[in-house]
Amino acid sequence: MQIYKALTPLQALSFDLDDTLYDNAPVIEAAEQAMLSALAKLAPQSNQTSSDFWWQHRLKLAKITPEIRHDIGRWRLLGIEAGLLELGIAQAEAKKVAQQGYDAFLDARTRISVTPEITGLLTKLAKQYRLIAITNGNACIKKMGIGELFEFSLQAGPDGKMKPYPDMFQLAAARLQLNPAQILHIGDSHRADVMGALAACCQTAWLDHHQQPVSTLPHIRLTDVQQLNALLLPIS
């Protein structure tokens, strides 16, 4: 752990989810495959498509409506529908199949297991701090089996613009009835997590997986999320 700025007293810890509490790459790979398999069964015209085909349709949507990026679930759903329309499927059917394809993606996307070590860390931290989650993704802490340790989870789209916009951090502080400076946000993305939290006047802990040089420093830099054990205060 490297300390760049002394932490001031904390009341709450805010966690990013993807690639902070677990490795997200295999989760997304499995979810993409589940989506492709579902679409191939529901719409044989899509049988030869790849993830890139659907990604290109999402990019086209984002060029037309940039704000759609802030709700990645809806963005993906509409991208699937656009792809199905291009494959010649009638709009009503495309809408129905897109929803089923997205449901298959989301079902696999939310099948996430955190390690016992992570659960143990969160359990200890929850005894001394209020825990929340702030994510740009659509992972579900309840389905992970850690929901009871958190007061709530905020998700880009339904709860505001994605990080690094300060919307969700500000909403979290309001819901917790805390000054943002009483919240330490922990995340792996310097741009989304560090810059977003700092913009909202929160304190920041950057889980730096790749030892990247940056011009704007967090309060602390972590190489292992278990280093948060240092935040635990002795219990008398």
Short mmCIF file of C-alpha atoms in Angstrom, two decimals:
data_model
loop_
_atom_site.label_atom_id
_atom_site.label_comp_id
_atom_site.label_asym_id
_atom_site.label_seq_id
_atom_site.Cartn_x
_atom_site.Cartn_y
_atom_site.Cartn_z
CA MET A 1 0.00 0.00 0.00
CA GLN A 2 1.20 3.49 -0.83
CA ILE A 3 -0.25 6.47 1.00
CA TYR A 4 -0.23 9.73 -0.96
CA LYS A 5 -2.67 11.74 1.16
CA ALA A 6 -3.51 11.09 4.78
CA LEU A 7 -7.01 9.71 5.17
CA THR A 8 -9.41 11.75 7.26
CA PRO A 9 -12.01 9.98 9.46
CA LEU A 10 -14.22 7.61 7.50
CA GLN A 11 -17.80 6.50 8.01
CA ALA A 12 -18.42 4.50 4.83
CA LEU A 13 -16.56 2.45 2.25
CA SER A 14 -17.79 2.43 -1.33
CA PHE A 15 -16.74 -0.47 -3.56
CA ASP A 16 -16.54 -0.77 -7.29
CA LEU A 17 -17.43 -4.36 -8.23
CA ASP A 18 -15.98 -5.54 -11.56
CA ASP A 19 -12.25 -6.28 -11.32
CA THR A 20 -12.16 -4.94 -7.78
CA LEU A 21 -13.85 -7.76 -5.86
CA TYR A 22 -13.41 -10.42 -8.59
CA ASP A 23 -11.96 -11.02 -12.04
CA ASN A 24 -14.62 -9.82 -14.46
CA ALA A 25 -13.13 -11.05 -17.76
CA PRO A 26 -14.33 -14.68 -17.51
CA VAL A 27 -17.74 -13.49 -16.32
CA ILE A 28 -18.25 -11.30 -19.39
CA GLU A 29 -16.91 -14.02 -21.70
CA ALA A 30 -19.43 -16.52 -20.33
CA ALA A 31 -22.25 -13.98 -20.56
CA GLU A 32 -21.41 -13.11 -24.16
CA GLN A 33 -21.43 -16.79 -25.06
CA ALA A 34 -24.77 -17.30 -23.32
CA MET A 35 -26.20 -14.42 -25.34
CA LEU A 36 -24.85 -15.75 -28.64
CA SER A 37 -26.18 -19.24 -27.93
CA ALA A 38 -29.63 -17.93 -27.00
CA LEU A 39 -29.83 -15.74 -30.09
CA ALA A 40 -28.72 -18.60 -32.36
CA LYS A 41 -31.63 -20.70 -31.09
CA LEU A 42 -34.18 -17.90 -31.17
CA ALA A 43 -33.10 -16.38 -34.48
CA PRO A 44 -31.25 -18.81 -36.77
CA GLN A 45 -30.26 -15.84 -38.95
CA SER A 46 -27.84 -14.83 -36.19
CA ASN A 47 -26.11 -18.20 -36.04
CA GLN A 48 -22.94 -16.99 -37.77
CA THR A 49 -22.63 -13.69 -35.90
CA SER A 50 -19.88 -12.92 -33.40
CA SER A 51 -19.69 -10.64 -30.38
CA ASP A 52 -18.12 -8.02 -32.66
CA PHE A 53 -21.25 -7.93 -34.84
CA TRP A 54 -23.35 -6.91 -31.84
CA TRP A 55 -20.66 -4.55 -30.52
CA GLN A 56 -20.64 -2.66 -33.83
CA HIS A 57 -24.37 -2.07 -33.51
CA ARG A 58 -23.87 -0.72 -30.02
CA LEU A 59 -21.22 1.66 -31.35
CA LYS A 60 -23.63 2.90 -34.03
CA LEU A 61 -26.27 3.55 -31.37
CA ALA A 62 -23.77 5.44 -29.23
CA LYS A 63 -22.91 7.73 -32.13
CA ILE A 64 -26.57 8.59 -32.58
CA THR A 65 -27.42 8.78 -28.87
CA PRO A 66 -24.25 9.20 -26.78
CA GLU A 67 -26.21 9.24 -23.51
CA ILE A 68 -27.14 5.58 -24.01
CA ARG A 69 -23.64 4.63 -22.83
CA HIS A 70 -24.63 5.56 -19.28
CA ASP A 71 -27.04 2.63 -19.10
CA ILE A 72 -25.07 -0.34 -20.37
CA GLY A 73 -27.95 -2.77 -19.93
CA ARG A 74 -30.31 -0.77 -22.11
CA TRP A 75 -27.46 -0.03 -24.51
CA ARG A 76 -26.80 -3.74 -24.98
CA LEU A 77 -30.50 -4.55 -25.32
CA LEU A 78 -31.05 -1.94 -28.02
CA GLY A 79 -27.85 -3.01 -29.77
CA ILE A 80 -29.15 -6.57 -29.98
CA GLU A 81 -32.46 -5.33 -31.37
CA ALA A 82 -30.66 -3.20 -33.99
CA GLY A 83 -28.59 -6.19 -35.07
CA LEU A 84 -31.65 -8.39 -35.41
CA LEU A 85 -33.35 -5.76 -37.54
CA GLU A 86 -30.33 -5.70 -39.83
CA LEU A 87 -30.60 -9.48 -40.15
CA GLY A 88 -34.08 -9.01 -41.56
CA ILE A 89 -36.19 -9.85 -38.54
CA ALA A 90 -39.44 -7.92 -38.20
CA GLN A 91 -39.46 -5.24 -35.50
CA ALA A 92 -41.97 -6.86 -33.14
CA GLU A 93 -40.10 -10.16 -33.28
CA ALA A 94 -36.72 -8.43 -33.00
CA LYS A 95 -37.83 -6.67 -29.85
CA LYS A 96 -39.00 -9.94 -28.29
CA VAL A 97 -35.90 -11.92 -29.28
CA ALA A 98 -33.60 -9.10 -28.17
CA GLN A 99 -35.11 -9.18 -24.71
CA GLN A 100 -34.66 -12.95 -24.48
CA GLY A 101 -31.09 -12.70 -25.71
CA TYR A 102 -30.34 -9.96 -23.22
CA ASP A 103 -31.96 -11.98 -20.42
CA ALA A 104 -29.61 -14.87 -21.22
CA PHE A 105 -26.66 -12.48 -21.07
CA LEU A 106 -27.79 -10.96 -17.78
CA ASP A 107 -28.44 -14.34 -16.17
CA ALA A 108 -24.86 -15.43 -16.88
CA ARG A 109 -23.51 -11.94 -16.14
CA THR A 110 -24.85 -12.02 -12.61
CA ARG A 111 -23.53 -15.50 -11.82
CA ILE A 112 -20.52 -14.22 -9.90
CA SER A 113 -18.78 -15.87 -6.99
CA VAL A 114 -16.44 -13.92 -4.75
CA THR A 115 -13.76 -15.81 -2.90
CA PRO A 116 -14.08 -16.65 0.80
CA GLU A 117 -11.16 -14.28 1.39
CA ILE A 118 -13.10 -11.37 -0.13
CA THR A 119 -16.23 -12.25 1.82
CA GLY A 120 -14.15 -12.44 4.99
CA LEU A 121 -12.60 -9.03 4.32
CA LEU A 122 -15.98 -7.43 3.65
CA THR A 123 -17.44 -9.03 6.77
CA LYS A 124 -14.71 -7.52 8.94
CA LEU A 125 -14.97 -4.11 7.29
CA ALA A 126 -18.77 -4.09 7.67
CA LYS A 127 -18.38 -4.30 11.43
CA GLN A 128 -16.65 -0.92 11.48
CA TYR A 129 -17.86 0.90 8.37
CA ARG A 130 -21.03 1.27 6.35
CA LEU A 131 -20.51 -0.51 3.03
CA ILE A 132 -22.05 0.40 -0.33
CA ALA A 133 -21.33 -0.49 -3.96
CA ILE A 134 -21.12 1.88 -6.93
CA THR A 135 -20.80 0.19 -10.31
CA ASN A 136 -20.90 1.10 -13.98
CA GLY A 137 -21.86 -2.50 -14.69
CA ASN A 138 -24.89 -4.65 -13.89
CA ALA A 139 -23.51 -7.13 -11.38
CA CYS A 140 -25.81 -7.89 -8.44
CA ILE A 141 -24.40 -8.04 -4.91
CA LYS A 142 -27.40 -10.05 -3.70
CA LYS A 143 -26.81 -12.77 -6.29
CA MET A 144 -23.14 -12.82 -5.27
CA GLY A 145 -24.16 -13.66 -1.72
CA ILE A 146 -22.71 -10.50 -0.20
CA GLY A 147 -25.78 -8.28 -0.33
CA GLU A 148 -26.41 -8.45 3.40
CA LEU A 149 -23.04 -6.78 4.03
CA PHE A 150 -23.97 -3.68 2.01
CA GLU A 151 -26.53 -0.97 2.72
CA PHE A 152 -27.22 -0.52 -0.99
CA SER A 153 -25.74 -0.72 -4.47
CA LEU A 154 -25.91 2.00 -7.14
CA GLN A 155 -25.77 1.20 -10.85
CA ALA A 156 -25.07 3.52 -13.77
CA GLY A 157 -28.22 4.21 -15.75
CA PRO A 158 -30.95 3.76 -13.14
CA ASP A 159 -28.95 5.71 -10.55
CA GLY A 160 -27.23 8.34 -12.67
CA LYS A 161 -24.48 8.82 -15.20
CA MET A 162 -21.62 6.35 -15.14
CA LYS A 163 -18.37 7.03 -13.32
CA PRO A 164 -16.31 9.26 -13.64
CA TYR A 165 -19.37 11.52 -13.59
CA PRO A 166 -20.00 12.36 -9.91
CA ASP A 167 -23.75 11.57 -10.00
CA MET A 168 -23.68 8.22 -8.19
CA PHE A 169 -21.15 9.37 -5.59
CA GLN A 170 -23.31 12.37 -4.80
CA LEU A 171 -26.42 10.21 -4.59
CA ALA A 172 -24.59 7.79 -2.28
CA ALA A 173 -23.55 10.59 0.08
CA ALA A 174 -27.12 11.89 0.16
CA ARG A 175 -28.57 8.46 0.88
CA LEU A 176 -25.99 7.81 3.59
CA GLN A 177 -26.52 11.34 4.95
CA LEU A 178 -22.76 11.81 5.02
CA ASN A 179 -20.35 14.40 3.76
CA PRO A 180 -18.65 12.92 0.64
CA ALA A 181 -15.29 13.30 2.39
CA GLN A 182 -16.44 10.70 4.92
CA ILE A 183 -16.60 8.09 2.15
CA LEU A 184 -13.62 6.14 0.82
CA HIS A 185 -14.26 4.76 -2.66
CA ILE A 186 -12.26 1.67 -3.68
CA GLY A 187 -11.94 0.71 -7.35
CA ASP A 188 -9.58 -0.55 -10.03
CA SER A 189 -10.19 2.08 -12.72
CA HIS A 190 -8.17 5.27 -12.30
CA ARG A 191 -10.40 7.17 -14.71
CA ALA A 192 -13.76 5.94 -13.47
CA ASP A 193 -13.11 5.32 -9.80
CA VAL A 194 -10.35 7.69 -8.75
CA MET A 195 -11.26 10.64 -10.95
CA GLY A 196 -14.98 10.15 -10.35
CA ALA A 197 -14.65 9.92 -6.58
CA LEU A 198 -12.32 12.91 -6.40
CA ALA A 199 -14.74 14.96 -8.53
CA ALA A 200 -17.39 14.23 -5.92
CA CYS A 201 -14.99 15.12 -3.05
CA CYS A 202 -14.77 11.54 -1.77
CA GLN A 203 -11.53 9.95 -0.59
CA THR A 204 -10.09 7.32 -2.92
CA ALA A 205 -8.28 3.99 -2.81
CA TRP A 206 -7.03 2.82 -6.20
CA LEU A 207 -6.57 -0.92 -6.74
CA ASP A 208 -3.80 -0.62 -9.31
CA HIS A 209 -3.49 -3.98 -11.05
CA HIS A 210 -0.93 -2.82 -13.60
CA GLN A 211 1.27 -0.28 -11.77
CA GLN A 212 0.29 2.49 -14.15
CA PRO A 213 1.80 5.99 -13.98
CA VAL A 214 -0.82 8.69 -13.42
CA SER A 215 -0.79 12.45 -12.95
CA THR A 216 -3.65 12.60 -10.45
CA LEU A 217 -2.99 10.58 -7.32
CA PRO A 218 -5.56 8.80 -5.17
CA HIS A 219 -5.35 9.02 -1.41
CA ILE A 220 -3.95 5.50 -1.28
CA ARG A 221 -2.82 2.99 -3.89
CA LEU A 222 -3.39 -0.73 -3.34
CA THR A 223 -1.85 -3.69 -5.12
CA ASP A 224 -4.16 -6.16 -3.33
CA VAL A 225 -7.63 -5.42 -2.03
CA GLN A 226 -6.70 -7.33 1.14
CA GLN A 227 -4.53 -4.37 2.06
CA LEU A 228 -7.78 -2.75 3.20
CA ASN A 229 -7.29 -4.74 6.38
CA ALA A 230 -5.13 -1.79 7.39
CA LEU A 231 -8.34 0.22 7.80
CA LEU A 232 -9.56 -2.05 10.58
CA LEU A 233 -9.38 -0.41 13.96
CA PRO A 234 -8.50 -2.36 17.12
CA ILE A 235 -11.62 -3.43 18.98
CA SER A 236 -11.24 -2.76 22.69
#
